[in-house]
Tab-separated table of C-alpha atoms in Angstrom:
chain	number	residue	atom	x	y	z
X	1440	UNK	CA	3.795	-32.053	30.200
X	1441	UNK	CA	2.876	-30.132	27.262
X	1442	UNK	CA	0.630	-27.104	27.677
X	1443	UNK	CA	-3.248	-27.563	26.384
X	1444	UNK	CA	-3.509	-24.531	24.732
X	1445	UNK	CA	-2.615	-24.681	20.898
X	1446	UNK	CA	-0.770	-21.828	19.060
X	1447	UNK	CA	-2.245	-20.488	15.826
X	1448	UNK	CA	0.085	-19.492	13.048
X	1449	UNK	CA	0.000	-17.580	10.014
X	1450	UNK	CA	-0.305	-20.689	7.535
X	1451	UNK	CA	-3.253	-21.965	9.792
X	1452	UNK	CA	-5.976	-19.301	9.455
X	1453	UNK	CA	-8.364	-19.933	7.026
X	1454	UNK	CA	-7.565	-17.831	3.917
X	1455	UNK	CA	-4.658	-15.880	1.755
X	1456	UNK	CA	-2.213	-14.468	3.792
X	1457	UNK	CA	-2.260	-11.061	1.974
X	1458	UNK	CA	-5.485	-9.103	0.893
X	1459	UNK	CA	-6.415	-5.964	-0.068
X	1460	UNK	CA	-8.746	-3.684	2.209
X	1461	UNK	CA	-10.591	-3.197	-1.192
X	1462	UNK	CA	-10.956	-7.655	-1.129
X	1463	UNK	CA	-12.248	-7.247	2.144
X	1464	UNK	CA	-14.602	-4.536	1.978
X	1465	UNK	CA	-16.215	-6.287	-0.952
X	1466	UNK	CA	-16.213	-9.914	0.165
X	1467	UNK	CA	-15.192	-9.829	3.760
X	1468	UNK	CA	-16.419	-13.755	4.407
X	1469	UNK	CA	-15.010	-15.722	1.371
X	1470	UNK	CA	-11.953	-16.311	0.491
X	1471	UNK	CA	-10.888	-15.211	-3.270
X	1472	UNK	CA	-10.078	-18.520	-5.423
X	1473	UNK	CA	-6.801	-18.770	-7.122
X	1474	UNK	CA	-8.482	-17.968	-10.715
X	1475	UNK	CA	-9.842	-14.502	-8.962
X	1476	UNK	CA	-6.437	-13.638	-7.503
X	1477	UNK	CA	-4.917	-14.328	-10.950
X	1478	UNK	CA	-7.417	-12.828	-13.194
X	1479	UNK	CA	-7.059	-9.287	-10.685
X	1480	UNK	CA	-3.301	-9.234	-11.286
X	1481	UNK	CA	-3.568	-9.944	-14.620
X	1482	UNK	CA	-5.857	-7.154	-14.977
X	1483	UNK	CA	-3.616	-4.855	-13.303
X	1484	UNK	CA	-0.942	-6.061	-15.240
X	1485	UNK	CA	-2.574	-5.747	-18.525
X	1486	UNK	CA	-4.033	-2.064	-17.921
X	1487	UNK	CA	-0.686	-1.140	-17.046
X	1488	UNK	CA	1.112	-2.029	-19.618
X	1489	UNK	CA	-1.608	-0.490	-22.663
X	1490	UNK	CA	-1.127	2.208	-21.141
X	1491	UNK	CA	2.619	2.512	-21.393
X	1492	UNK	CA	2.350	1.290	-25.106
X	1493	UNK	CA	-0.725	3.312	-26.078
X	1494	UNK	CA	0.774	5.733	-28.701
X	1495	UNK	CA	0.465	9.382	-27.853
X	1496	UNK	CA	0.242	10.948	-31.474
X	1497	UNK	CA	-2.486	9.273	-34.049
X	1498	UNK	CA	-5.527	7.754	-32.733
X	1499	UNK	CA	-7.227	5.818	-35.321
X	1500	UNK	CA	-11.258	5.536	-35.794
X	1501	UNK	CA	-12.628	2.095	-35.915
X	1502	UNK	CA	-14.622	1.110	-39.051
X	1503	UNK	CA	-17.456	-0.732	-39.990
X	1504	UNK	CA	-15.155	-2.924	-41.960
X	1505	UNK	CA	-12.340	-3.231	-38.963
X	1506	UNK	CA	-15.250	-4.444	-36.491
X	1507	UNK	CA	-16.065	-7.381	-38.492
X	1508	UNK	CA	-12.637	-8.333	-39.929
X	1509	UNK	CA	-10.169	-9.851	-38.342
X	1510	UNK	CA	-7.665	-8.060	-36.122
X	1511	UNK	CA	-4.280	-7.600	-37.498
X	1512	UNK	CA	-1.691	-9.539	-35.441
X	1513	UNK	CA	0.351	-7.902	-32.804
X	1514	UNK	CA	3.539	-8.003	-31.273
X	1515	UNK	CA	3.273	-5.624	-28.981
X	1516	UNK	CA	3.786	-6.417	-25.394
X	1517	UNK	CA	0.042	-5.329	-24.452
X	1518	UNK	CA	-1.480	-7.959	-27.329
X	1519	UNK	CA	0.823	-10.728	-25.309
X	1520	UNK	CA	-0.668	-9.406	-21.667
X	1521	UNK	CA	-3.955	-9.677	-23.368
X	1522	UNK	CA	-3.862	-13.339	-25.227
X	1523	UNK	CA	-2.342	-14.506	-22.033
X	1524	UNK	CA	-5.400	-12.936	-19.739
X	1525	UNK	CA	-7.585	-14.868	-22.081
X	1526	UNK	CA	-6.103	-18.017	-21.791
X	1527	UNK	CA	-7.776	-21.037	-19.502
X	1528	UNK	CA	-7.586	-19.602	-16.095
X	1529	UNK	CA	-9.619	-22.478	-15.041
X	1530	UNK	CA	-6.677	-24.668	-15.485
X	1531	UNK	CA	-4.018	-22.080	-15.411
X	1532	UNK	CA	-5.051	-19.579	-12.199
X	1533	UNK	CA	-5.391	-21.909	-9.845
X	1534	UNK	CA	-1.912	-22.574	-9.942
X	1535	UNK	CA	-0.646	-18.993	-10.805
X	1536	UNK	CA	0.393	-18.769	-6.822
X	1537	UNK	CA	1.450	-22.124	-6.046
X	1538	UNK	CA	3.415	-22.004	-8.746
X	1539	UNK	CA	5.571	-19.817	-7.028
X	1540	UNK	CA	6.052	-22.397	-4.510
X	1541	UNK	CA	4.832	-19.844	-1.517
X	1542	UNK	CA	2.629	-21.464	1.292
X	1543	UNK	CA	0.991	-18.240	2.309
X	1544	UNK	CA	0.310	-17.417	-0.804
X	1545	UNK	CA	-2.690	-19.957	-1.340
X	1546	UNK	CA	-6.066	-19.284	-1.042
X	1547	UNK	CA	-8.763	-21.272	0.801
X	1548	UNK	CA	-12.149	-21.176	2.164
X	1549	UNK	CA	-13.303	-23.820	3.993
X	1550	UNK	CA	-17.121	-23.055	2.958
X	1551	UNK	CA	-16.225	-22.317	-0.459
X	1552	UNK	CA	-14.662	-25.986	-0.350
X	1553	UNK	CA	-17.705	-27.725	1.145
X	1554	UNK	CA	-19.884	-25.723	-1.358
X	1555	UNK	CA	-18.321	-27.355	-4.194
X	1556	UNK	CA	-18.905	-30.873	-2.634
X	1557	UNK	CA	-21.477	-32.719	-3.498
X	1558	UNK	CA	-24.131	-34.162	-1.218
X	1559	UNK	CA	-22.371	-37.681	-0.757
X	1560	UNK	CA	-19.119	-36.428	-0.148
X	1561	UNK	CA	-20.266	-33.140	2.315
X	1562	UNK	CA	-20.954	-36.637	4.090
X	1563	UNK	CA	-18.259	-38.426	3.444
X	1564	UNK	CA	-15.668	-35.445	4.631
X	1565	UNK	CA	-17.570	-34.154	7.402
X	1566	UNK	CA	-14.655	-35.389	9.653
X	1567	UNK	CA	-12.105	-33.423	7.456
X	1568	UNK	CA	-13.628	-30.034	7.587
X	1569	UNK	CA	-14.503	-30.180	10.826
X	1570	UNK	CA	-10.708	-31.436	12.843
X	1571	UNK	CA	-8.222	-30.669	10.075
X	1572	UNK	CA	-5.862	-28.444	10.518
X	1573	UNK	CA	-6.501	-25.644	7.923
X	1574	UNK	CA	-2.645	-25.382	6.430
X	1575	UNK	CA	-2.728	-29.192	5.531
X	1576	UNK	CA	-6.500	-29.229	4.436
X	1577	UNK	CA	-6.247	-26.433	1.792
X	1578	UNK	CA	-3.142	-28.570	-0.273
X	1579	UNK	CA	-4.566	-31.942	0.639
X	1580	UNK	CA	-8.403	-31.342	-0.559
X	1581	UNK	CA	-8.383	-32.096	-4.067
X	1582	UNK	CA	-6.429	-35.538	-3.228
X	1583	UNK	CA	-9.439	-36.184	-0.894
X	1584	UNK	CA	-12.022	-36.070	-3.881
X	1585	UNK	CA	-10.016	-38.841	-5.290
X	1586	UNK	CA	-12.183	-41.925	-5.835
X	1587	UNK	CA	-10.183	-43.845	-3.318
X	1588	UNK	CA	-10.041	-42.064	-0.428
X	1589	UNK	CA	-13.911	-41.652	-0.718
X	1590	UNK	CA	-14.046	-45.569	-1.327
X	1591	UNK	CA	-11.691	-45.416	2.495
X	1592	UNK	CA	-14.291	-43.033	4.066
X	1593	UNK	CA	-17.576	-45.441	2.686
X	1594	UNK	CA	-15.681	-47.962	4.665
X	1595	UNK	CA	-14.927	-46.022	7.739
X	1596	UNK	CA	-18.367	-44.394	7.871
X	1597	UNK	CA	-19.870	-48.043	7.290
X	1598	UNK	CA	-17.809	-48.879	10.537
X	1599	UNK	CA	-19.393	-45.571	12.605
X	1600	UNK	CA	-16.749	-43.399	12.032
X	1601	UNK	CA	-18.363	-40.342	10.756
X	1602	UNK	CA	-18.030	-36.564	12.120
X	1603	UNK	CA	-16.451	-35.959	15.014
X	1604	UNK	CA	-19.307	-35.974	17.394
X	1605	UNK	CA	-21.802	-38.266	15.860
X	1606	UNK	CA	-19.401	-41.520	15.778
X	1607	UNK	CA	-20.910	-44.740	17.105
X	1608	UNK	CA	-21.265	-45.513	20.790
X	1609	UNK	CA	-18.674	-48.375	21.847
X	1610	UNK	CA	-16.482	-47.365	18.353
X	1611	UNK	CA	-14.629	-50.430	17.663
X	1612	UNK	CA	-11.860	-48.087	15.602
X	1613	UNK	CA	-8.919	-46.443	17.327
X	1614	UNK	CA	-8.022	-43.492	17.846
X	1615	UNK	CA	-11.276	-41.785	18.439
X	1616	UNK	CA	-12.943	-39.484	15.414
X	1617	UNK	CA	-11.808	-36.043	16.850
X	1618	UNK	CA	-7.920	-37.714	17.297
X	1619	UNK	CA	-7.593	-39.031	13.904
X	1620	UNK	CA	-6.077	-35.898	12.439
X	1621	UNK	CA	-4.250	-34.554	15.498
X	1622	UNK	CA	-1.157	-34.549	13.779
X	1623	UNK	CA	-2.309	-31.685	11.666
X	1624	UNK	CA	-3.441	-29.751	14.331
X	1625	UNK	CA	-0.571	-30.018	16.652
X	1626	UNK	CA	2.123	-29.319	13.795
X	1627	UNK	CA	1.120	-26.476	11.029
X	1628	UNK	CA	2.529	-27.586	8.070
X	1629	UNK	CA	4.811	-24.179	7.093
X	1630	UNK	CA	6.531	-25.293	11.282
X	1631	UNK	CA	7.415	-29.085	10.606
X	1632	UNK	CA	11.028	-29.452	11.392
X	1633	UNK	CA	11.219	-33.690	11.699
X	1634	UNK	CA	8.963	-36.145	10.594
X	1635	UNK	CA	8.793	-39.411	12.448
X	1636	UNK	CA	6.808	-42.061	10.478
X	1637	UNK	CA	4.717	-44.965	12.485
X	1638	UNK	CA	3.014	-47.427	10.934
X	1639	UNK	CA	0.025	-48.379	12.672
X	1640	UNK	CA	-2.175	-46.438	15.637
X	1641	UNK	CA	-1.690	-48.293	18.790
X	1642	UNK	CA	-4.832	-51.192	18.764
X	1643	UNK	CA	-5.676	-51.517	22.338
X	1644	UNK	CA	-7.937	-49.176	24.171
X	1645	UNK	CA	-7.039	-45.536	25.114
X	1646	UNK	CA	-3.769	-45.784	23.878
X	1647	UNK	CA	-4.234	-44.342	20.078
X	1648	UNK	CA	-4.965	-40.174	19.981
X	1649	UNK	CA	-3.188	-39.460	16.642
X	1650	UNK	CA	0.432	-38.883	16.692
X	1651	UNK	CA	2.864	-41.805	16.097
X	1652	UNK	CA	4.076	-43.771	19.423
X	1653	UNK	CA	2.899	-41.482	21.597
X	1654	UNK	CA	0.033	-42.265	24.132
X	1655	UNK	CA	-2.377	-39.924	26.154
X	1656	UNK	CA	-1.667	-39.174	30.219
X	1657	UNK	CA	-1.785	-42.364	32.283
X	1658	UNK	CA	-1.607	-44.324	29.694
X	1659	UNK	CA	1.690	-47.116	30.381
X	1660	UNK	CA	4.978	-45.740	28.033
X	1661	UNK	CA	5.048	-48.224	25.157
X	1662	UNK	CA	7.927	-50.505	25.095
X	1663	UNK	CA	9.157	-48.911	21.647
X	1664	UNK	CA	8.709	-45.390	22.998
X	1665	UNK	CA	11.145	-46.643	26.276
X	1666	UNK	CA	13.835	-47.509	23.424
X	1667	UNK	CA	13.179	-43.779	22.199
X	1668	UNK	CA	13.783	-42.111	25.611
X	1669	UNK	CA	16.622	-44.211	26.105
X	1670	UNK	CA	18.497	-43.225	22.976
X	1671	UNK	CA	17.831	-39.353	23.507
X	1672	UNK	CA	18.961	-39.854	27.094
X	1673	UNK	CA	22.205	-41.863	25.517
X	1674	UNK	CA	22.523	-38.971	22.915
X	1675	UNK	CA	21.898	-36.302	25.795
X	1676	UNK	CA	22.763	-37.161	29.378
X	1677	UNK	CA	20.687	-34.347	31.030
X	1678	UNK	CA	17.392	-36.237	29.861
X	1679	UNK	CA	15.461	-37.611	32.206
X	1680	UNK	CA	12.977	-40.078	30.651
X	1681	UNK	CA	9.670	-39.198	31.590
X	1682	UNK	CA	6.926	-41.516	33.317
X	1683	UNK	CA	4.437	-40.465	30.529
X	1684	UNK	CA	4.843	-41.068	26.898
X	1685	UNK	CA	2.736	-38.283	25.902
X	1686	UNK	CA	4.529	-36.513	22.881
X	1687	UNK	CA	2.013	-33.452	22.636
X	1688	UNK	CA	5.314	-31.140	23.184
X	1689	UNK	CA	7.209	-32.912	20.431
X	1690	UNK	CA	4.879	-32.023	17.961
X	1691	UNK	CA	3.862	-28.533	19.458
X	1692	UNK	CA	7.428	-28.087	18.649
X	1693	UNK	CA	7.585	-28.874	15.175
X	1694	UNK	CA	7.999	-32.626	14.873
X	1695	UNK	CA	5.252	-34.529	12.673
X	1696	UNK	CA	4.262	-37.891	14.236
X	1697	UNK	CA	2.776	-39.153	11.642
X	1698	UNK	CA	1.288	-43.123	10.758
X	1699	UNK	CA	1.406	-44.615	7.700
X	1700	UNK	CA	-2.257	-46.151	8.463
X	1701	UNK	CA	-3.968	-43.523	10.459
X	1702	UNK	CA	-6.827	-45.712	12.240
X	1703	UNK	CA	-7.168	-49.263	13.369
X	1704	UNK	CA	-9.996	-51.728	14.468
X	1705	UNK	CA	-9.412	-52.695	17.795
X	1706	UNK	CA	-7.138	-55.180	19.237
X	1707	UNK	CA	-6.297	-55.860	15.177
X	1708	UNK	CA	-2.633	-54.759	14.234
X	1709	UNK	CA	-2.588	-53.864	10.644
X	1710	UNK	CA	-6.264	-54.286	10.043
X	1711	UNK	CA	-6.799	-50.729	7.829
X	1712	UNK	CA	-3.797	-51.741	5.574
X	1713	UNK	CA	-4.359	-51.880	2.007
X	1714	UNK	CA	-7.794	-49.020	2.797
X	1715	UNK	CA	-5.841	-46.497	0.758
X	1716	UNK	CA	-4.293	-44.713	3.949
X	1717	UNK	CA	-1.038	-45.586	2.674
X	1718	UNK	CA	-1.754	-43.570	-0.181
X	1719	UNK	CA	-2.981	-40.434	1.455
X	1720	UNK	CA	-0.022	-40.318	3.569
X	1721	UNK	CA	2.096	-40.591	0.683
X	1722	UNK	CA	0.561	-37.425	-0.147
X	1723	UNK	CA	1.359	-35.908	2.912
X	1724	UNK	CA	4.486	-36.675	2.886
X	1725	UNK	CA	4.483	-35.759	-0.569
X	1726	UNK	CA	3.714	-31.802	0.436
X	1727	UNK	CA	5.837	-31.711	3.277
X	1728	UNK	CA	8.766	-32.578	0.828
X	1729	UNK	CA	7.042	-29.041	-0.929
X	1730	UNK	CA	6.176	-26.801	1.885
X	1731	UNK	CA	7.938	-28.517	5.427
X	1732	UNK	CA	10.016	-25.768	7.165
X	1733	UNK	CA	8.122	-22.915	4.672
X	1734	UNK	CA	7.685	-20.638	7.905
X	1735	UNK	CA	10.897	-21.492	9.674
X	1736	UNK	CA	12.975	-18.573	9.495
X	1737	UNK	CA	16.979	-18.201	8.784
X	1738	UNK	CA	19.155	-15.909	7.984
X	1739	UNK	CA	17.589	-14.137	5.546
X	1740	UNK	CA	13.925	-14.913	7.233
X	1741	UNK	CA	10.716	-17.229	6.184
X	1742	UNK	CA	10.264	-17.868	2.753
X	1743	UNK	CA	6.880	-19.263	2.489
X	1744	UNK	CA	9.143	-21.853	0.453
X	1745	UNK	CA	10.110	-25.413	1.896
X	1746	UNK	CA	13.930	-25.181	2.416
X	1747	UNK	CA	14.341	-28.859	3.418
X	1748	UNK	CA	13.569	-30.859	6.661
X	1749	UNK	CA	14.627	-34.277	8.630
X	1750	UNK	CA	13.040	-37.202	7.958
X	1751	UNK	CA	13.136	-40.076	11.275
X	1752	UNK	CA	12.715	-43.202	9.522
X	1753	UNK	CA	12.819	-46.374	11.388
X	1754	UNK	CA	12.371	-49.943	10.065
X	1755	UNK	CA	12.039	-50.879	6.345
X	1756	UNK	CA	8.051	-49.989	6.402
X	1757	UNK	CA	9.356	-46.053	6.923
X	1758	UNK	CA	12.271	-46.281	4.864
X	1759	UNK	CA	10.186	-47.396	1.788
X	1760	UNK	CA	7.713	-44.108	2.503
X	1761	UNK	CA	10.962	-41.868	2.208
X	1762	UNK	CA	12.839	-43.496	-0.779
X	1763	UNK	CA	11.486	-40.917	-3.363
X	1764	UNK	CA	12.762	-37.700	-1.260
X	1765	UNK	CA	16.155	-35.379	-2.013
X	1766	UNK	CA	18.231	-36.640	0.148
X	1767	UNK	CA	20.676	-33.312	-0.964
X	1768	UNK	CA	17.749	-31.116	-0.181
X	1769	UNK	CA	16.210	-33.072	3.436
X	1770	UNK	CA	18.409	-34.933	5.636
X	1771	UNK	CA	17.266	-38.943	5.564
X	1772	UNK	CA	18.427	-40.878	8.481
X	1773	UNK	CA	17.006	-44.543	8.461
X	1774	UNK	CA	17.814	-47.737	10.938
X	1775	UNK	CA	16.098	-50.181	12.215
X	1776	UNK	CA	12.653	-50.010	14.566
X	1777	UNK	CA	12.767	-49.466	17.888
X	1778	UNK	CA	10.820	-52.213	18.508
X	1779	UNK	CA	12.460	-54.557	21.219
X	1780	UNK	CA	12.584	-56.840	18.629
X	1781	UNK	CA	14.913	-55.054	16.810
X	1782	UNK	CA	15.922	-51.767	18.801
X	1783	UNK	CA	19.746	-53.678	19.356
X	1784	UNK	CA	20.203	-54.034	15.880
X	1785	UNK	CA	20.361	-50.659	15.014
X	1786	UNK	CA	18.677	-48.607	16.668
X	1787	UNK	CA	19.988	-47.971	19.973
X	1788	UNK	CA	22.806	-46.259	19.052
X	1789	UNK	CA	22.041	-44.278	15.799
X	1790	UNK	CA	22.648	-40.448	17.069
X	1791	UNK	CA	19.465	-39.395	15.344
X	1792	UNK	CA	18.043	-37.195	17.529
X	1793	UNK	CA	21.299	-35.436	18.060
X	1794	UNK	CA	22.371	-35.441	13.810
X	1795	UNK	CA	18.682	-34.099	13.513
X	1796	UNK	CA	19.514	-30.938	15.570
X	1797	UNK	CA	23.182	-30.184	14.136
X	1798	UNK	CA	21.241	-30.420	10.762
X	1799	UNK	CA	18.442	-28.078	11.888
X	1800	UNK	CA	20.485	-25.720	13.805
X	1801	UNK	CA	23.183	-25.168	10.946
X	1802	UNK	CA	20.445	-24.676	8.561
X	1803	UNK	CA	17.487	-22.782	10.957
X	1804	UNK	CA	19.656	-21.536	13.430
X	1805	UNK	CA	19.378	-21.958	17.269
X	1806	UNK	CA	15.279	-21.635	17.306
X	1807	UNK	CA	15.126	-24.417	14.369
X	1808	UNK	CA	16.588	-27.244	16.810
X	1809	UNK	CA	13.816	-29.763	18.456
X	1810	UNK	CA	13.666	-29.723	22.259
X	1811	UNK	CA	13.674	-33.605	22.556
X	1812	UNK	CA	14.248	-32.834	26.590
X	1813	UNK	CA	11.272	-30.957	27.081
X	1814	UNK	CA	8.197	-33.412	27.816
């Protein structure tokens, strides 16, 4: 049984992961935005290099008739610095450190965020700031603005689901507020090592809390998650299949259980299809492909930089979330659900779990492997 404490890693606390004591001293509760962090280096930069091509001998008075003319062009490297310092850094800084493809190395603050929100969607995203996990919510805000995802929260909020503690008694929407973004919680984004994609939470009560076929303690082991245990135990014979089907551990360990549709109205399979959920988690899928594995360390250490992961998809619903990726840069595996409906034909059998951990292991080393065992 996994343990209830949660571990907290570098690419989970709120904020850069590098700061000067000068930063700190000045604005010790806020976060710098990516146009500050740009515009200081810049700066520093810029300074720098005047100074190395300020000439030493003749030092020429300004005029009267130089201050109002215009400036001579330059090609010197300072006059570059400078035009590019004065450039849009609205549209240009914010990207200056995600350009470099670095995890770490993006700014956030969560109250700087909600400051910038407007009244209707401080509402709207209460459930966000409050339960996401802080590595996913600082690359997935902007795609949360988007008009449809607030058109998905009108709907959900219309339905009671609103901030995690001031839901609607007898919610008629699985899993429960608090549970919807486990997932992002349990599994920083920099640690993913697998992604397993679900489609739909479990519908009936007490079963859904937020991570793809996995139910809560004393909750029955869902027939597609007994097909799962019995393929790991066919792929490694020491496994002993638990009586639980809790998969807490799974994704403490790295492995993303992630829906495609992330809530559900009860006892209604498939009834938040077609919401726009699909197309958020296209977007998360979207940044794992960027930053999955960033803080996983090799040979030559954590990059910050997504190095490639494994992807676990089952069933032509997963397959069709996956079809975009690099298959030279992830490893892709596909068959068919493991549904009893179709667990024989394709299934049972497939290695997965074992290909996943040569994969990892050869590119991670030893501590990059999943402990599919250990539940």
């Amino acid at each position: 049984m996994a343990s209830t404490g949660r571990a907290v890693y570098l690419e989970d606390i709120d904020g850069p992961s590098k700061i000067t004591a000068d930063a700190v001293q000045k604005a010790p509760d806020v976060a710098e935005s990516g146009a500050t962090v740009a515009l200081k280096v810049e700066a520093k930069v810029t300074v720098a290099e005047e100074k190395a091509a300020k000439p030493t001998t003749v030092k020429r008075q300004r005029t009267l008739m130089d201050m109002f003319s215009d400036p001579a062009p330059s090609t010197g490297p300072a006059a570059k610095k400078i035009k590019l310092a004065g450039s849009d850094t609205t549209a240009s800084a914010g990207t200056a450190l995600t350009s470099q493809g670095s995890l770490n190395s993006i700014p956030f603050s969560l109250s700087a965020f909600q400051e910038q929100l407007s009244d209707e969607e401080r509402k709207l995203l209460a459930l966000e700031c409050d339960t996401m996990g802080k590595s996913w919510l600082k690359v997935l805000k902007d795609e949360m603005r988007k008009a449809y995802f607030l058109k998905l929260k009108q709907f959900l909020y219309d339905a009671g689901v609103k901030g995690a503690n001031d839901s609607a008694q007898n919610l008629k929407v699985y899993p429960a507020p608090k549970n919807i973004y486990a997932w992002s919680n349990l599994t920083p984004l920099g640690r993913v090592k697998v992604v397993i994609i679900g489609q739909d939470p479990y519908h009936g009560p007490g079963q859904a809390h937020g991570l793809c076929f996995s139910v809560p303690p004393g909750v029955a082991v869902p027939p597609s998650l007994r097909n799962i245990y019995a393929e790991i135990r066919a792929e490694y014979p020491e496994f002993e299949p638990p009586k639980h089907g809790n998969l807490t551990a799974w994704a403490e360990n790295g492995v993303l259980l992630l829906n495609t549709c992330l809530t559900v109205k009860a006892g209604e399979a498939g009834s938040h299809s077609g919401k726009g959920w699909e197309t958020f988690t296209d977007k998360v899928v979207d940044v794992v492909d960027k930053f999955g594995g960033a803080n996983l360390a090799n040979a030559s250490g954590a990059s910050g930089r997504g190095r490639g992961i494994v992807f676990l998809a089952w069933g032509a619903w997963a397959a069709k979330r996956v079809a975009k990726l690099d298959k030279k840069k992830h490893l892709i595996l596909t068959s068919a659900h493991p549904s009893p409906l179709s667990a024989s034909r394709g299934f049972l059998g497939n290695g997965h779990f074992k290909k996943a951990n040569d994969w990892l292991e050869q590119k991670y080393g030893e501590d990059g492997r999943v402990e599919w065992h250990k539940l």
